[in-house]
mmCIF file of C-alpha atoms and ligand atoms in Angstrom:
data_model
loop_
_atom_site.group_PDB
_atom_site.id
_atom_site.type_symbol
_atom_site.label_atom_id
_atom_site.label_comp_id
_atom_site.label_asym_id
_atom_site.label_seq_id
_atom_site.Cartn_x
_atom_site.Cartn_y
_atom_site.Cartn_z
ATOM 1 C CA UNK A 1 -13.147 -6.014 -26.085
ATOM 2 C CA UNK A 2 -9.648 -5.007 -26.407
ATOM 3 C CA UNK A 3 -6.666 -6.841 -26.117
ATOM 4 C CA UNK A 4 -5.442 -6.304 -22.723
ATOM 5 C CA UNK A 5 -1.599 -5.084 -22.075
ATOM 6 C CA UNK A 6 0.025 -6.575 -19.089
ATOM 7 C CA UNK A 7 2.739 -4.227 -17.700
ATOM 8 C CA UNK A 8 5.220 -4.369 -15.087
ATOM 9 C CA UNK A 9 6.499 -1.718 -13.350
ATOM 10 C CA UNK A 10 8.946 -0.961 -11.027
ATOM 11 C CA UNK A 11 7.609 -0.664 -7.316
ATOM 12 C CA UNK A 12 9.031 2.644 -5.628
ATOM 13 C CA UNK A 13 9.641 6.451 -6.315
ATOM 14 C CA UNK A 14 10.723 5.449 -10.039
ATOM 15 C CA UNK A 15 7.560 3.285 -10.847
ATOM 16 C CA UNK A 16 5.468 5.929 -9.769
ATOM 17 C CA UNK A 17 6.667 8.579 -12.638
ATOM 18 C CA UNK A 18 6.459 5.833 -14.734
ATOM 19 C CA UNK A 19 2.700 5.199 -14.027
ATOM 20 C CA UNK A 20 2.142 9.319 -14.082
ATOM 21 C CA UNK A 21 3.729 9.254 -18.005
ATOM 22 C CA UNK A 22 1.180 6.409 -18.718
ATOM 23 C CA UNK A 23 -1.584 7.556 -17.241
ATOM 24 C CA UNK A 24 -0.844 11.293 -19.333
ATOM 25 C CA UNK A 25 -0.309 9.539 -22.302
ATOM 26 C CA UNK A 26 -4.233 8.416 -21.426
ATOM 27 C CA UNK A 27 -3.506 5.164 -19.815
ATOM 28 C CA UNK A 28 -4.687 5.367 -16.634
ATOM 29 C CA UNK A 29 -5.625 2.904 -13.767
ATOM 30 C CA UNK A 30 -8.041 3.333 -11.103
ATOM 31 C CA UNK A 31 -6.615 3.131 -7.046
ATOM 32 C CA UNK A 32 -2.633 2.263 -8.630
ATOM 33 C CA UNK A 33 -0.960 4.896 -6.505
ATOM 34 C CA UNK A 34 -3.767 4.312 -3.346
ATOM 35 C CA UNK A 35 -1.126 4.704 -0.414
ATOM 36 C CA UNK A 36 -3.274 2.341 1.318
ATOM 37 C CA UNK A 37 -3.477 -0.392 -0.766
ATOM 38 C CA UNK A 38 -1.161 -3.596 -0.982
ATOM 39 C CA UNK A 39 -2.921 -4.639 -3.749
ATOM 40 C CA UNK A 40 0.367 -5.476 -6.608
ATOM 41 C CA UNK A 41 -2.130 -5.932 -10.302
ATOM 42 C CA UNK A 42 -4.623 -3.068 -11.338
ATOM 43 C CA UNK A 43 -6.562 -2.490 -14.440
ATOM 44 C CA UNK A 44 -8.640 -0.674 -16.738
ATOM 45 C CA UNK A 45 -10.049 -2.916 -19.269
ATOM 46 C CA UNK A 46 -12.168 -0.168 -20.507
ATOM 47 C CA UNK A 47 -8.062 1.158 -21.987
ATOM 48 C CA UNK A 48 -6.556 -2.310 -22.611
ATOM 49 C CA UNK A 49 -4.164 -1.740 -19.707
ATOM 50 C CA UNK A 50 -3.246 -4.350 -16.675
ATOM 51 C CA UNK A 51 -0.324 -2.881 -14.813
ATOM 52 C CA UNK A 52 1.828 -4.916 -11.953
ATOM 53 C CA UNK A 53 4.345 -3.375 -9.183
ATOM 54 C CA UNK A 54 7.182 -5.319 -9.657
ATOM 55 C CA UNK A 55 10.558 -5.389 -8.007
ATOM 56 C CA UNK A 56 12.842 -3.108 -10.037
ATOM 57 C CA UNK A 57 15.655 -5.658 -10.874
ATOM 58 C CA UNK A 58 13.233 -8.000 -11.380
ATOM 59 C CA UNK A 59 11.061 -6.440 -14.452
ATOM 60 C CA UNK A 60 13.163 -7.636 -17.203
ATOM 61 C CA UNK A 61 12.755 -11.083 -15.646
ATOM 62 C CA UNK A 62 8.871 -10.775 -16.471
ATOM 63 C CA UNK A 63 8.981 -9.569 -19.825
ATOM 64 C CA UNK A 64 11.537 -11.738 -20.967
ATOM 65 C CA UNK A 65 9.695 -14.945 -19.984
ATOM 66 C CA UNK A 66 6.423 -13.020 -21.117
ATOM 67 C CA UNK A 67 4.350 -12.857 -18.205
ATOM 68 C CA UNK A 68 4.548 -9.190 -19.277
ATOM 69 C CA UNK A 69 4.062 -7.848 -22.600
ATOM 70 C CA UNK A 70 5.986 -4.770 -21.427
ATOM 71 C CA UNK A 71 7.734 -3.259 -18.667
ATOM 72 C CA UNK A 72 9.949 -0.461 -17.234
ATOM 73 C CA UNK A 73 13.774 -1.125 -16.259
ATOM 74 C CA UNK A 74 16.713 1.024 -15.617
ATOM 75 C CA UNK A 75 19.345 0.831 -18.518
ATOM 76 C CA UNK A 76 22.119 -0.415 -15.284
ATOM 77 C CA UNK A 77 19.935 -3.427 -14.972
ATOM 78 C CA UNK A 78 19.421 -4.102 -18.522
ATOM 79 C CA UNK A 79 23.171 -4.058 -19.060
ATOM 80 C CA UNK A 80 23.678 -6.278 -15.707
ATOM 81 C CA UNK A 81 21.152 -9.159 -17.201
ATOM 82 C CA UNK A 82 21.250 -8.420 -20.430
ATOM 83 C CA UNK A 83 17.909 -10.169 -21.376
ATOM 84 C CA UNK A 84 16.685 -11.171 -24.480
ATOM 85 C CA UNK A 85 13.851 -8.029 -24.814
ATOM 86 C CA UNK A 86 13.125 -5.360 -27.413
ATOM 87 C CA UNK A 87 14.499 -2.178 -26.059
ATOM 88 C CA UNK A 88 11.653 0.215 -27.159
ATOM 89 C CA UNK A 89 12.143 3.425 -25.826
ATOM 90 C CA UNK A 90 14.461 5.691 -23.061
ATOM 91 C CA UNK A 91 11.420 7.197 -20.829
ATOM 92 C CA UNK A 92 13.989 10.084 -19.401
ATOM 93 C CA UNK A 93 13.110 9.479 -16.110
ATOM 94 C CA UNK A 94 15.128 8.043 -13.381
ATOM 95 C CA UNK A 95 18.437 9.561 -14.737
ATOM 96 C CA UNK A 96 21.932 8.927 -13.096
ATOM 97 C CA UNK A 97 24.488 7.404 -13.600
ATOM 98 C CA UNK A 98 26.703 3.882 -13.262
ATOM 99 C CA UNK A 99 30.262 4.687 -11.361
ATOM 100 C CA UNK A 100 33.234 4.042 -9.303
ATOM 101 C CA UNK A 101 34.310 5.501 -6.810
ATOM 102 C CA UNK A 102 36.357 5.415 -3.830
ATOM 103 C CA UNK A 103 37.397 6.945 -0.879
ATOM 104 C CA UNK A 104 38.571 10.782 -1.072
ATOM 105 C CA UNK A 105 42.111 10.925 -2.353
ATOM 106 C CA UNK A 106 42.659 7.148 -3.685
ATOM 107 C CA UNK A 107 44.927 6.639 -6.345
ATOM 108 C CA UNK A 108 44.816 3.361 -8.306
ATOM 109 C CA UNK A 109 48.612 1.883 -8.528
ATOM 110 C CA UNK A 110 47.428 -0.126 -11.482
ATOM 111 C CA UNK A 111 50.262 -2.673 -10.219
ATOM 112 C CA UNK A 112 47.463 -5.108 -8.432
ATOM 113 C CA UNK A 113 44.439 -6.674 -8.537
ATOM 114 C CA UNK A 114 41.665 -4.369 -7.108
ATOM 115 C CA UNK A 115 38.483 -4.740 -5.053
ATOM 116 C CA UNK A 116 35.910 -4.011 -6.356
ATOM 117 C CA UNK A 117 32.198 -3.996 -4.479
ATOM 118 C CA UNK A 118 29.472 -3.865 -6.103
ATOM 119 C CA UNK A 119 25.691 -5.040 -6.960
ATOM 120 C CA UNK A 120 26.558 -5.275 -10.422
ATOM 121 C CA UNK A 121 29.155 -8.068 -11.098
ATOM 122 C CA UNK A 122 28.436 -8.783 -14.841
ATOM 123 C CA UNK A 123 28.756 -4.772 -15.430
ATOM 124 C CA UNK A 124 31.965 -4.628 -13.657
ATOM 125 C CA UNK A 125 33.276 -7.885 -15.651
ATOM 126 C CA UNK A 126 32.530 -5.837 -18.537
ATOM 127 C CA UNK A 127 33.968 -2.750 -18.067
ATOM 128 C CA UNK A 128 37.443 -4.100 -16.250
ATOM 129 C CA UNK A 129 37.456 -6.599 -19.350
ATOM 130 C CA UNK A 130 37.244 -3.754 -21.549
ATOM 131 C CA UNK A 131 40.292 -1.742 -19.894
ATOM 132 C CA UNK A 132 42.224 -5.292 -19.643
ATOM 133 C CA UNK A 133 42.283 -4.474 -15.330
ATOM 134 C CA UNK A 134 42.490 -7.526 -13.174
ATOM 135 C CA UNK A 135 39.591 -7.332 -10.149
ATOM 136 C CA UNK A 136 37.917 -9.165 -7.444
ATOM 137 C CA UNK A 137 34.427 -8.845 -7.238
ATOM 138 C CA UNK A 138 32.767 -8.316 -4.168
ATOM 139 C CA UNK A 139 29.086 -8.361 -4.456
ATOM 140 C CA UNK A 140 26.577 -7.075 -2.343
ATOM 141 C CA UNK A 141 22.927 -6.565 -2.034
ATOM 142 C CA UNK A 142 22.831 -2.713 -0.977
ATOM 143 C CA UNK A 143 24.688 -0.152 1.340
ATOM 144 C CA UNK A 144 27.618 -0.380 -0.944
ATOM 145 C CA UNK A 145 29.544 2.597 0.190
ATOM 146 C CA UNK A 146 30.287 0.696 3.297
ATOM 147 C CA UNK A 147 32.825 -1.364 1.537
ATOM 148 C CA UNK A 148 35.526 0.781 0.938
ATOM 149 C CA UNK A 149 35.378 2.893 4.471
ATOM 150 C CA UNK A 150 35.619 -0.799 5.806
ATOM 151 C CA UNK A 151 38.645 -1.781 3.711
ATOM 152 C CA UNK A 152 35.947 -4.478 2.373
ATOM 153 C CA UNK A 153 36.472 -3.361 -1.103
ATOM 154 C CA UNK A 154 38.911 -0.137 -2.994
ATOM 155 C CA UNK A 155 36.613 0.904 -5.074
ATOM 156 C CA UNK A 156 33.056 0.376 -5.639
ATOM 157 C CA UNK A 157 31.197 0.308 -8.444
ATOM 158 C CA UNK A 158 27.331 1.720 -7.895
ATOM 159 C CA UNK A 159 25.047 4.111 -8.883
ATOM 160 C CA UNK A 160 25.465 7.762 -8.161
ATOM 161 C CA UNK A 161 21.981 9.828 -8.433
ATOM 162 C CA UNK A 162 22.570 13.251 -6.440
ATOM 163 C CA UNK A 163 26.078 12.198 -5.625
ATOM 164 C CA UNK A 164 24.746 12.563 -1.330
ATOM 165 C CA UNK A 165 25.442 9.319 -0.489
ATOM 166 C CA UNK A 166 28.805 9.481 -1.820
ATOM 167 C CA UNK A 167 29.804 12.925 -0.180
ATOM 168 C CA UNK A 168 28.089 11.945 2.913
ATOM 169 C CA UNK A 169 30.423 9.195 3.245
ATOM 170 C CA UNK A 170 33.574 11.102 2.399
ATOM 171 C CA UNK A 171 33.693 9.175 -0.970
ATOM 172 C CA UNK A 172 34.119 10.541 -4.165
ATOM 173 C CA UNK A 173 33.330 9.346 -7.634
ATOM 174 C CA UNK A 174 36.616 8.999 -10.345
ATOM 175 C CA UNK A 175 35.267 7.456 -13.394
ATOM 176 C CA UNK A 176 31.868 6.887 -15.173
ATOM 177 C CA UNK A 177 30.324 3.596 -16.386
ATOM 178 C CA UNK A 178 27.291 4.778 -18.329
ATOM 179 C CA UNK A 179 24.437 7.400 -17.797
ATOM 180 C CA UNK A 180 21.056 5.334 -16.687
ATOM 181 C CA UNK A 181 17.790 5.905 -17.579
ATOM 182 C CA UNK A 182 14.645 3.960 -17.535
ATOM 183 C CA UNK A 183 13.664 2.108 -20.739
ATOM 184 C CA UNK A 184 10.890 1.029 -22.173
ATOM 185 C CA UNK A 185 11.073 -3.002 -22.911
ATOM 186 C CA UNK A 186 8.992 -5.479 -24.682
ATOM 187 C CA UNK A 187 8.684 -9.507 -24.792
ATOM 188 C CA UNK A 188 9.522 -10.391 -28.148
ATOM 189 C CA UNK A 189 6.998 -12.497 -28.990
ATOM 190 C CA UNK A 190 4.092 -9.987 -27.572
ATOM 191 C CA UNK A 191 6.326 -7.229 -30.057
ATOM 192 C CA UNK A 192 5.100 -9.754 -32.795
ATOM 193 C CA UNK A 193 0.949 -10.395 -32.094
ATOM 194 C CA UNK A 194 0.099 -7.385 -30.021
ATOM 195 C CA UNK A 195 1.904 -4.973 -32.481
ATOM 196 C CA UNK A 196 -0.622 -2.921 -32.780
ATOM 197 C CA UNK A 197 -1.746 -2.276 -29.390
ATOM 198 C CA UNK A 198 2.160 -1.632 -28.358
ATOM 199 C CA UNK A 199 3.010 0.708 -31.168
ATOM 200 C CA UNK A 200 0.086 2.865 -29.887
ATOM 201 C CA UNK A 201 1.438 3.177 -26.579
ATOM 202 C CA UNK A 202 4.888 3.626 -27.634
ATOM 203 C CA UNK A 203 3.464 6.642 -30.325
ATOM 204 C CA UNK A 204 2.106 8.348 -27.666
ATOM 205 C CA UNK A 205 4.457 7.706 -25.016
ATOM 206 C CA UNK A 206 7.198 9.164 -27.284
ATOM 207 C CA UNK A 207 5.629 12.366 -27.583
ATOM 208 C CA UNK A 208 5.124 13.191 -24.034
ATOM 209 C CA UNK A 209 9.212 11.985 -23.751
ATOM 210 C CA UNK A 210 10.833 13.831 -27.261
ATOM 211 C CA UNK A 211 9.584 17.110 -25.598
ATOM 212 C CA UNK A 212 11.610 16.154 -22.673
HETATM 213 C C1 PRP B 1 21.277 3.756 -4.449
HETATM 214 C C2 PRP B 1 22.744 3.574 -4.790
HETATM 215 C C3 PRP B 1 23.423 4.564 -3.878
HETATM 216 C C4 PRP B 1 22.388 5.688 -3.784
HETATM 217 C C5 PRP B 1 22.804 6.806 -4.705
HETATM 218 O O1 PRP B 1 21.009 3.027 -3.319
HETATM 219 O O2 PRP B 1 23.158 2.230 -4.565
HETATM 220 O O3 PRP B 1 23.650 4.001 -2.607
HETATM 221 O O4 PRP B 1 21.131 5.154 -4.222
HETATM 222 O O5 PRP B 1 21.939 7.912 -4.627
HETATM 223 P P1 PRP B 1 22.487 9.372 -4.382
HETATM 224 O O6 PRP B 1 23.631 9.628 -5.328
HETATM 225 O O7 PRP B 1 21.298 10.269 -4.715
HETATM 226 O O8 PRP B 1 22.893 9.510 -2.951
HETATM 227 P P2 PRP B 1 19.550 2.580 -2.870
HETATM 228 O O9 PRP B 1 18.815 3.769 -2.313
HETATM 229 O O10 PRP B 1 18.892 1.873 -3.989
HETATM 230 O O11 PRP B 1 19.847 1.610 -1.655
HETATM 231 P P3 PRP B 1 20.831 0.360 -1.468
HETATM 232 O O12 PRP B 1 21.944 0.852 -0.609
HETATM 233 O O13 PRP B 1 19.989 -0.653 -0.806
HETATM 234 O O14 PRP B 1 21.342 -0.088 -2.819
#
């Protein structure tokens, strides 16, 4: 009997590439993507494999505290949390892009402190911090682009995927945080005693994403 995998994904339109790259790179998982079922752990001992849907920001929660031995989480959350995980591998899926932006035809007056709204406070400490810019952060939960049309918030600092949200909302982005993609992330500890059982996935896995 193998040693059985336990790995969280993220629930939604990301977590379902993710499961398609496993299941090509021969990990697959009976009834996973049933659109009838609410059922959130599947498995196929017969591969080693338990996957669980998982709440995107919540992932790196699961495999840092090891109730996974691996999951899948966007590089914005990974730099929002910064948990104490292996970072294994960038999947190239999910790709956009961490960024502020505001409404068409701000200019910053760099002479006050400025709003900014966002869902990632600990990214936006980081990158005002780095550019020595005093802010207020406003955080919210979603619908971010609200904030500035409101006068909630100047800026905000979200992610921008196809940019439609932004134009939609006569807002346009003026600087770039960092380009997201979903990683690959392991518990430490599980790195350690199921080496061998992660390093084949990862072998695999990396073929199907170098050709990407
Ligand atoms: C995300 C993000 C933007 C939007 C960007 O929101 O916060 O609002 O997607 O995508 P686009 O550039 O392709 O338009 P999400 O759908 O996660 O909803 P939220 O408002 O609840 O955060």
């Amino acid at each position: 009997m193998k040693e059985m995998l336990n790995v969280a994904l993220p629930k939604g339109r990301l977590g379902e590439k993710v499961y398609k790259l496993f299941q090509t790179a021969g990990y697959d998982c009976p009834d996973i993507l049933d659109p009838n079922t609410r059922k959130l752990i599947f498995e196929n001992p017969d591969k080693g494999i338990r996957f669980f849907w998982v709440k995107p920001s919540d992932v790196s929660i699961y495999v840092e505290r090891g109730a996974a031995d691996l999951g899948v989480a966007g590089k914005d959350i990974l730099m929002e949390f910064k948990p104490n995980v292996f970072e294994l591998s960038d999947l190239k899926l999910g790709k956009c892009r961490l960024a502020v932006a505001a409404k068409k035809g701000f200019r910053d007056r760099h002479d006050y402190t400025l709003r900014v709204a966002t869902k990632f406070p600990n990214v936006t400490t980081d990158y005002y911090s780095q550019k020595s810019r005093n802010v207020d952060i406003i955080k919210l939960n979603g619908s971010i682009e609200l904030a500035p049309i409101l006068g909630l918030s100047d800026v905000i600092l979200d992610i921008v995927e196809t940019g439609t949200t932004l134009l939609e909302n006569n807002l346009e982005p003026i600087e770039t945080v960092a380009q997201v993609s979903a990683r690959l992330i392991a518990n430490i500890s599980s790195y350690q005693f199921k080496n061998k059982e992660i390093n084949e996935i990862i072998e695999k896995i990396n073929l199907l994403t170098e050709a990407k």
